[in-house]
Amino acid sequence: MTGAPHPFPTQAVVLAGGQGSRLRPYTDDRPKPMVEIPGTGTPIIGHQLNWLAEEGVTDAVVSCGHLAEVLQDWLDQAQLPLRVTTVVEDEPLGRGGGLKHAAGSLPRPDEPWYATNGDIWTRFPLREMAAFHHERDAVATLALARPRIPWGAVETDAFGHVLDFIEAPPSPYLINAGVYVFSAVFTELLPARGDHERTTFPRLARERRLAGYPLPQGAYWRAIDTAKDLTEAAKELAAQSR
């Protein structure tokens, strides 16, 4: 499909309903995406919305769940660079159902859209990912990261001799980075309840309509799951600003 014009998405869904039990006590009084990155004064979702706006997104739908009112209050008071709508699940719908519920509030249902998990902090060119998605005629494209293993690795030879110690090496496997590009038709393929990663994604993979976009070399990506992740993110931000 080279040469065909294609619109870059200008709308996005942010899944921000997680409880963040591993981030307690930070999440005792706020949902996980409302936890601040130390030293920035801005919650994770604030960084995400700024990034989306920088990448051409004008409208975002934020799917709320746990302590939704805390997130909604912050969004109402914050100076945001794009229009934001919130939706709340009245009952648990699962990841796929929640995504479909949120997508129902996108302002342009006949256009492609981005989605991102609300507990990651990343920076990379979303338009390049959207072009990759279009070139492969995919229905859905997921960003792929290669995180560092949190333990030191030991390299040996065939005889069991230790050759080297490698501190926090990159994983040999790519993982789902929690950022997506979806064509407009993807919404109707989502389950009303349940997990799209067990239903919709495997189906699209069998049909060769699911693409994986490796994050560019040097792109910043971190999932914020624990207090240590917050500390590491703050260190990395400080290093980048020097």
mmCIF file of C-alpha atoms in Angstrom:
data_model
loop_
_atom_site.group_PDB
_atom_site.id
_atom_site.type_symbol
_atom_site.label_atom_id
_atom_site.label_comp_id
_atom_site.label_asym_id
_atom_site.label_seq_id
_atom_site.Cartn_x
_atom_site.Cartn_y
_atom_site.Cartn_z
ATOM 1 C CA MET A 1 0.000 0.000 0.000
ATOM 2 C CA THR A 2 2.943 2.322 -0.647
ATOM 3 C CA GLY A 3 2.112 5.679 -2.130
ATOM 4 C CA ALA A 4 -1.448 5.768 -0.782
ATOM 5 C CA PRO A 5 -2.184 8.764 1.431
ATOM 6 C CA HIS A 6 -3.067 7.940 4.998
ATOM 7 C CA PRO A 7 -4.063 10.069 7.971
ATOM 8 C CA PHE A 8 -1.966 9.977 11.085
ATOM 9 C CA PRO A 9 -4.226 9.324 14.083
ATOM 10 C CA THR A 10 -5.323 12.409 15.979
ATOM 11 C CA GLN A 11 -7.278 10.567 18.691
ATOM 12 C CA ALA A 12 -6.258 8.173 21.423
ATOM 13 C CA VAL A 13 -7.491 6.051 24.312
ATOM 14 C CA VAL A 14 -5.555 5.952 27.588
ATOM 15 C CA LEU A 15 -6.336 2.969 29.818
ATOM 16 C CA ALA A 16 -6.022 4.409 33.313
ATOM 17 C CA GLY A 17 -8.105 2.158 35.553
ATOM 18 C CA GLY A 18 -5.385 0.104 37.245
ATOM 19 C CA GLN A 19 -5.179 -0.204 41.030
ATOM 20 C CA GLY A 20 -1.385 -0.359 41.199
ATOM 21 C CA SER A 21 -1.207 -2.621 44.245
ATOM 22 C CA ARG A 22 2.576 -3.029 43.843
ATOM 23 C CA LEU A 23 2.996 0.753 44.043
ATOM 24 C CA ARG A 24 1.496 1.100 47.513
ATOM 25 C CA PRO A 25 1.528 3.310 49.530
ATOM 26 C CA TYR A 26 1.652 5.709 46.555
ATOM 27 C CA THR A 27 -1.627 4.284 45.252
ATOM 28 C CA ASP A 28 -3.517 4.227 48.560
ATOM 29 C CA ASP A 29 -5.316 7.476 47.659
ATOM 30 C CA ARG A 30 -4.940 7.682 43.875
ATOM 31 C CA PRO A 31 -5.064 5.463 40.796
ATOM 32 C CA LYS A 32 -1.768 4.256 39.382
ATOM 33 C CA PRO A 33 -1.580 6.770 36.491
ATOM 34 C CA MET A 34 -1.892 9.606 39.035
ATOM 35 C CA VAL A 35 1.386 8.696 40.756
ATOM 36 C CA GLU A 36 3.955 11.445 40.194
ATOM 37 C CA ILE A 37 7.373 10.864 38.694
ATOM 38 C CA PRO A 38 9.713 12.222 41.435
ATOM 39 C CA GLY A 39 11.182 15.584 40.581
ATOM 40 C CA THR A 40 8.659 16.444 37.867
ATOM 41 C CA GLY A 41 5.556 17.418 39.823
ATOM 42 C CA THR A 42 3.506 15.713 37.123
ATOM 43 C CA PRO A 43 1.683 12.366 37.295
ATOM 44 C CA ILE A 44 2.396 9.599 34.802
ATOM 45 C CA ILE A 45 -0.760 10.378 32.827
ATOM 46 C CA GLY A 46 0.268 14.019 32.524
ATOM 47 C CA HIS A 47 3.497 12.983 30.812
ATOM 48 C CA GLN A 48 1.502 10.683 28.535
ATOM 49 C CA LEU A 49 -1.014 13.337 27.489
ATOM 50 C CA ASN A 50 1.778 15.822 26.762
ATOM 51 C CA TRP A 51 3.538 13.223 24.608
ATOM 52 C CA LEU A 52 0.349 12.380 22.707
ATOM 53 C CA ALA A 53 -0.263 16.079 22.019
ATOM 54 C CA GLU A 54 3.312 16.501 20.774
ATOM 55 C CA GLU A 55 2.621 13.630 18.364
ATOM 56 C CA GLY A 56 -0.441 15.302 16.840
ATOM 57 C CA VAL A 57 -3.241 13.927 19.023
ATOM 58 C CA THR A 58 -6.019 16.449 19.590
ATOM 59 C CA ASP A 59 -8.543 14.264 21.450
ATOM 60 C CA ALA A 60 -8.010 11.636 24.142
ATOM 61 C CA VAL A 61 -10.466 9.362 25.929
ATOM 62 C CA VAL A 62 -9.256 8.349 29.387
ATOM 63 C CA SER A 63 -10.749 5.117 30.699
ATOM 64 C CA CYS A 64 -11.025 5.353 34.488
ATOM 65 C CA GLY A 65 -11.717 2.722 37.114
ATOM 66 C CA HIS A 66 -10.087 2.576 40.556
ATOM 67 C CA LEU A 67 -10.499 5.940 42.356
ATOM 68 C CA ALA A 68 -11.807 7.466 39.125
ATOM 69 C CA GLU A 69 -12.871 10.692 40.813
ATOM 70 C CA VAL A 70 -9.260 11.525 41.784
ATOM 71 C CA LEU A 71 -8.138 11.271 38.173
ATOM 72 C CA GLN A 72 -11.182 13.152 36.877
ATOM 73 C CA ASP A 73 -10.619 15.998 39.358
ATOM 74 C CA TRP A 74 -7.007 16.359 38.246
ATOM 75 C CA LEU A 75 -7.961 16.345 34.561
ATOM 76 C CA ASP A 76 -10.604 19.020 35.204
ATOM 77 C CA GLN A 77 -8.060 21.330 36.862
ATOM 78 C CA ALA A 78 -4.965 20.652 34.756
ATOM 79 C CA GLN A 79 -3.844 22.815 31.847
ATOM 80 C CA LEU A 80 -3.950 20.148 29.160
ATOM 81 C CA PRO A 81 -2.645 20.452 25.577
ATOM 82 C CA LEU A 82 -5.549 18.453 24.077
ATOM 83 C CA ARG A 83 -9.233 17.726 24.617
ATOM 84 C CA VAL A 84 -9.891 14.965 27.149
ATOM 85 C CA THR A 85 -13.039 12.937 27.771
ATOM 86 C CA THR A 86 -13.325 10.408 30.612
ATOM 87 C CA VAL A 87 -15.337 7.198 30.713
ATOM 88 C CA VAL A 88 -15.878 4.974 33.741
ATOM 89 C CA GLU A 89 -16.717 1.270 33.697
ATOM 90 C CA ASP A 90 -19.806 0.646 35.815
ATOM 91 C CA GLU A 91 -18.692 -2.978 36.114
ATOM 92 C CA PRO A 92 -15.479 -4.809 35.186
ATOM 93 C CA LEU A 93 -15.405 -5.499 31.445
ATOM 94 C CA GLY A 94 -11.900 -6.937 31.120
ATOM 95 C CA ARG A 95 -9.113 -5.336 29.133
ATOM 96 C CA GLY A 96 -10.759 -5.850 25.748
ATOM 97 C CA GLY A 97 -14.199 -4.824 26.921
ATOM 98 C CA GLY A 98 -12.790 -1.753 28.641
ATOM 99 C CA LEU A 99 -10.935 -0.767 25.494
ATOM 100 C CA LYS A 100 -14.099 -1.160 23.409
ATOM 101 C CA HIS A 101 -16.134 0.829 25.927
ATOM 102 C CA ALA A 102 -13.617 3.687 25.801
ATOM 103 C CA ALA A 103 -13.318 3.591 22.007
ATOM 104 C CA GLY A 104 -17.065 4.200 21.811
ATOM 105 C CA SER A 105 -16.378 7.775 22.958
ATOM 106 C CA LEU A 106 -13.759 8.586 20.316
ATOM 107 C CA PRO A 107 -14.894 11.660 18.366
ATOM 108 C CA ARG A 108 -14.035 10.214 14.932
ATOM 109 C CA PRO A 109 -14.996 6.501 14.918
ATOM 110 C CA ASP A 110 -14.214 6.126 11.203
ATOM 111 C CA GLU A 111 -10.553 7.140 11.680
ATOM 112 C CA PRO A 112 -7.526 5.270 13.126
ATOM 113 C CA TRP A 113 -6.567 5.746 16.753
ATOM 114 C CA TYR A 114 -3.779 5.205 19.244
ATOM 115 C CA ALA A 115 -4.104 3.480 22.600
ATOM 116 C CA THR A 116 -1.704 3.353 25.507
ATOM 117 C CA ASN A 117 -1.612 1.753 28.927
ATOM 118 C CA GLY A 118 -1.763 4.359 31.660
ATOM 119 C CA ASP A 119 1.226 3.063 33.622
ATOM 120 C CA ILE A 120 4.043 3.483 31.105
ATOM 121 C CA TRP A 121 6.329 6.409 30.440
ATOM 122 C CA THR A 122 7.792 6.535 26.983
ATOM 123 C CA ARG A 123 8.930 8.794 24.177
ATOM 124 C CA PHE A 124 9.232 7.772 20.541
ATOM 125 C CA PRO A 125 7.828 9.034 17.204
ATOM 126 C CA LEU A 126 4.225 7.852 17.088
ATOM 127 C CA ARG A 127 3.808 9.044 13.508
ATOM 128 C CA GLU A 128 6.552 6.652 12.421
ATOM 129 C CA MET A 129 4.688 3.820 14.128
ATOM 130 C CA ALA A 130 1.480 4.872 12.364
ATOM 131 C CA ALA A 131 3.292 4.842 9.002
ATOM 132 C CA PHE A 132 4.645 1.362 9.795
ATOM 133 C CA HIS A 133 1.087 0.247 10.598
ATOM 134 C CA HIS A 134 -0.232 1.614 7.311
ATOM 135 C CA GLU A 135 2.573 0.150 5.183
ATOM 136 C CA ARG A 136 1.769 -3.334 6.478
ATOM 137 C CA ASP A 137 -1.977 -2.932 5.955
ATOM 138 C CA ALA A 138 -2.436 -3.984 9.587
ATOM 139 C CA VAL A 139 -5.631 -3.784 11.584
ATOM 140 C CA ALA A 140 -3.636 -3.452 14.815
ATOM 141 C CA THR A 141 0.016 -2.685 15.546
ATOM 142 C CA LEU A 142 1.651 -2.968 18.937
ATOM 143 C CA ALA A 143 4.898 -1.320 19.986
ATOM 144 C CA LEU A 144 7.591 -3.786 21.062
ATOM 145 C CA ALA A 145 10.212 -3.014 23.712
ATOM 146 C CA ARG A 146 13.314 -4.901 24.790
ATOM 147 C CA PRO A 147 13.631 -4.095 28.507
ATOM 148 C CA ARG A 148 16.709 -4.746 30.557
ATOM 149 C CA ILE A 149 16.695 -7.817 32.776
ATOM 150 C CA PRO A 150 16.853 -6.626 36.411
ATOM 151 C CA TRP A 151 19.512 -9.201 37.337
ATOM 152 C CA GLY A 152 23.098 -9.634 36.286
ATOM 153 C CA ALA A 153 23.703 -12.349 33.692
ATOM 154 C CA VAL A 154 26.549 -14.860 33.537
ATOM 155 C CA GLU A 155 28.026 -15.855 30.171
ATOM 156 C CA THR A 156 29.622 -19.300 29.893
ATOM 157 C CA ASP A 157 31.212 -21.373 27.158
ATOM 158 C CA ALA A 158 30.175 -24.861 26.016
ATOM 159 C CA PHE A 159 32.302 -26.446 28.751
ATOM 160 C CA GLY A 160 30.772 -24.433 31.572
ATOM 161 C CA HIS A 161 33.644 -21.978 32.020
ATOM 162 C CA VAL A 162 32.465 -18.536 33.120
ATOM 163 C CA LEU A 163 33.464 -15.986 30.493
ATOM 164 C CA ASP A 164 31.867 -12.781 31.672
ATOM 165 C CA PHE A 165 29.409 -11.071 34.013
ATOM 166 C CA ILE A 166 26.896 -8.736 32.358
ATOM 167 C CA GLU A 167 25.028 -6.258 34.521
ATOM 168 C CA ALA A 168 21.314 -5.818 33.607
ATOM 169 C CA PRO A 169 21.554 -7.025 29.996
ATOM 170 C CA PRO A 170 18.789 -6.415 27.442
ATOM 171 C CA SER A 171 16.172 -9.163 27.349
ATOM 172 C CA PRO A 172 16.548 -11.593 24.436
ATOM 173 C CA TYR A 173 12.783 -11.269 23.920
ATOM 174 C CA LEU A 174 10.649 -8.380 22.699
ATOM 175 C CA ILE A 175 7.648 -7.547 24.895
ATOM 176 C CA ASN A 176 4.366 -5.721 24.355
ATOM 177 C CA ALA A 177 5.212 -2.106 25.219
ATOM 178 C CA GLY A 178 1.589 -1.088 25.860
ATOM 179 C CA VAL A 179 1.294 1.391 22.973
ATOM 180 C CA TYR A 180 -0.890 0.631 19.950
ATOM 181 C CA VAL A 181 -2.111 1.887 16.583
ATOM 182 C CA PHE A 182 -5.549 0.645 15.577
ATOM 183 C CA SER A 183 -7.437 0.985 12.306
ATOM 184 C CA ALA A 184 -11.049 2.138 12.610
ATOM 185 C CA VAL A 185 -12.387 -1.399 12.029
ATOM 186 C CA PHE A 186 -10.519 -2.717 15.066
ATOM 187 C CA THR A 187 -13.164 -1.411 17.469
ATOM 188 C CA GLU A 188 -15.850 -3.770 16.181
ATOM 189 C CA LEU A 189 -13.487 -6.745 16.571
ATOM 190 C CA LEU A 190 -13.052 -6.170 20.309
ATOM 191 C CA PRO A 191 -15.039 -8.307 22.757
ATOM 192 C CA ALA A 192 -17.763 -6.617 24.783
ATOM 193 C CA ARG A 193 -16.252 -8.444 27.769
ATOM 194 C CA GLY A 194 -12.960 -10.192 28.209
ATOM 195 C CA ASP A 195 -9.353 -9.852 27.133
ATOM 196 C CA HIS A 196 -8.539 -8.858 23.550
ATOM 197 C CA GLU A 197 -5.021 -10.256 23.957
ATOM 198 C CA ARG A 198 -6.561 -13.731 24.271
ATOM 199 C CA THR A 199 -9.197 -13.297 21.563
ATOM 200 C CA THR A 200 -8.808 -10.464 19.063
ATOM 201 C CA PHE A 201 -5.011 -10.326 18.873
ATOM 202 C CA PRO A 202 -4.514 -14.095 18.268
ATOM 203 C CA ARG A 203 -7.181 -14.009 15.569
ATOM 204 C CA LEU A 204 -5.501 -11.072 13.809
ATOM 205 C CA ALA A 205 -2.117 -12.755 14.141
ATOM 206 C CA ARG A 206 -3.422 -15.889 12.400
ATOM 207 C CA GLU A 207 -4.758 -13.666 9.608
ATOM 208 C CA ARG A 208 -1.426 -11.768 9.371
ATOM 209 C CA ARG A 209 -3.194 -8.513 10.189
ATOM 210 C CA LEU A 210 -1.367 -7.853 13.480
ATOM 211 C CA ALA A 211 1.966 -6.023 13.260
ATOM 212 C CA GLY A 212 4.747 -5.449 15.784
ATOM 213 C CA TYR A 213 6.721 -2.193 15.722
ATOM 214 C CA PRO A 214 10.112 -2.415 17.486
ATOM 215 C CA LEU A 215 10.841 0.790 19.379
ATOM 216 C CA PRO A 216 13.633 2.778 17.713
ATOM 217 C CA GLN A 217 17.167 2.438 19.048
ATOM 218 C CA GLY A 218 17.582 4.688 22.065
ATOM 219 C CA ALA A 219 13.852 5.336 22.558
ATOM 220 C CA TYR A 220 12.888 5.833 26.191
ATOM 221 C CA TRP A 221 10.445 3.311 27.644
ATOM 222 C CA ARG A 222 9.667 2.246 31.193
ATOM 223 C CA ALA A 223 6.703 0.534 32.817
ATOM 224 C CA ILE A 224 5.951 2.062 36.227
ATOM 225 C CA ASP A 225 5.044 -0.960 38.344
ATOM 226 C CA THR A 226 6.992 -0.535 41.593
ATOM 227 C CA ALA A 227 8.556 2.149 43.775
ATOM 228 C CA LYS A 228 11.926 1.189 42.292
ATOM 229 C CA ASP A 229 10.587 2.029 38.818
ATOM 230 C CA LEU A 230 9.693 5.512 40.047
ATOM 231 C CA THR A 231 13.187 5.999 41.448
ATOM 232 C CA GLU A 232 14.838 4.744 38.251
ATOM 233 C CA ALA A 233 12.604 6.947 36.084
ATOM 234 C CA ALA A 234 13.590 10.001 38.135
ATOM 235 C CA LYS A 235 17.296 9.140 37.769
ATOM 236 C CA GLU A 236 16.953 8.680 34.021
ATOM 237 C CA LEU A 237 15.091 11.971 33.673
ATOM 238 C CA ALA A 238 17.813 13.764 35.627
ATOM 239 C CA ALA A 239 20.496 12.213 33.431
ATOM 240 C CA GLN A 240 18.704 13.322 30.258
ATOM 241 C CA SER A 241 18.436 16.908 31.478
ATOM 242 C CA ARG A 242 22.160 17.310 32.177
#
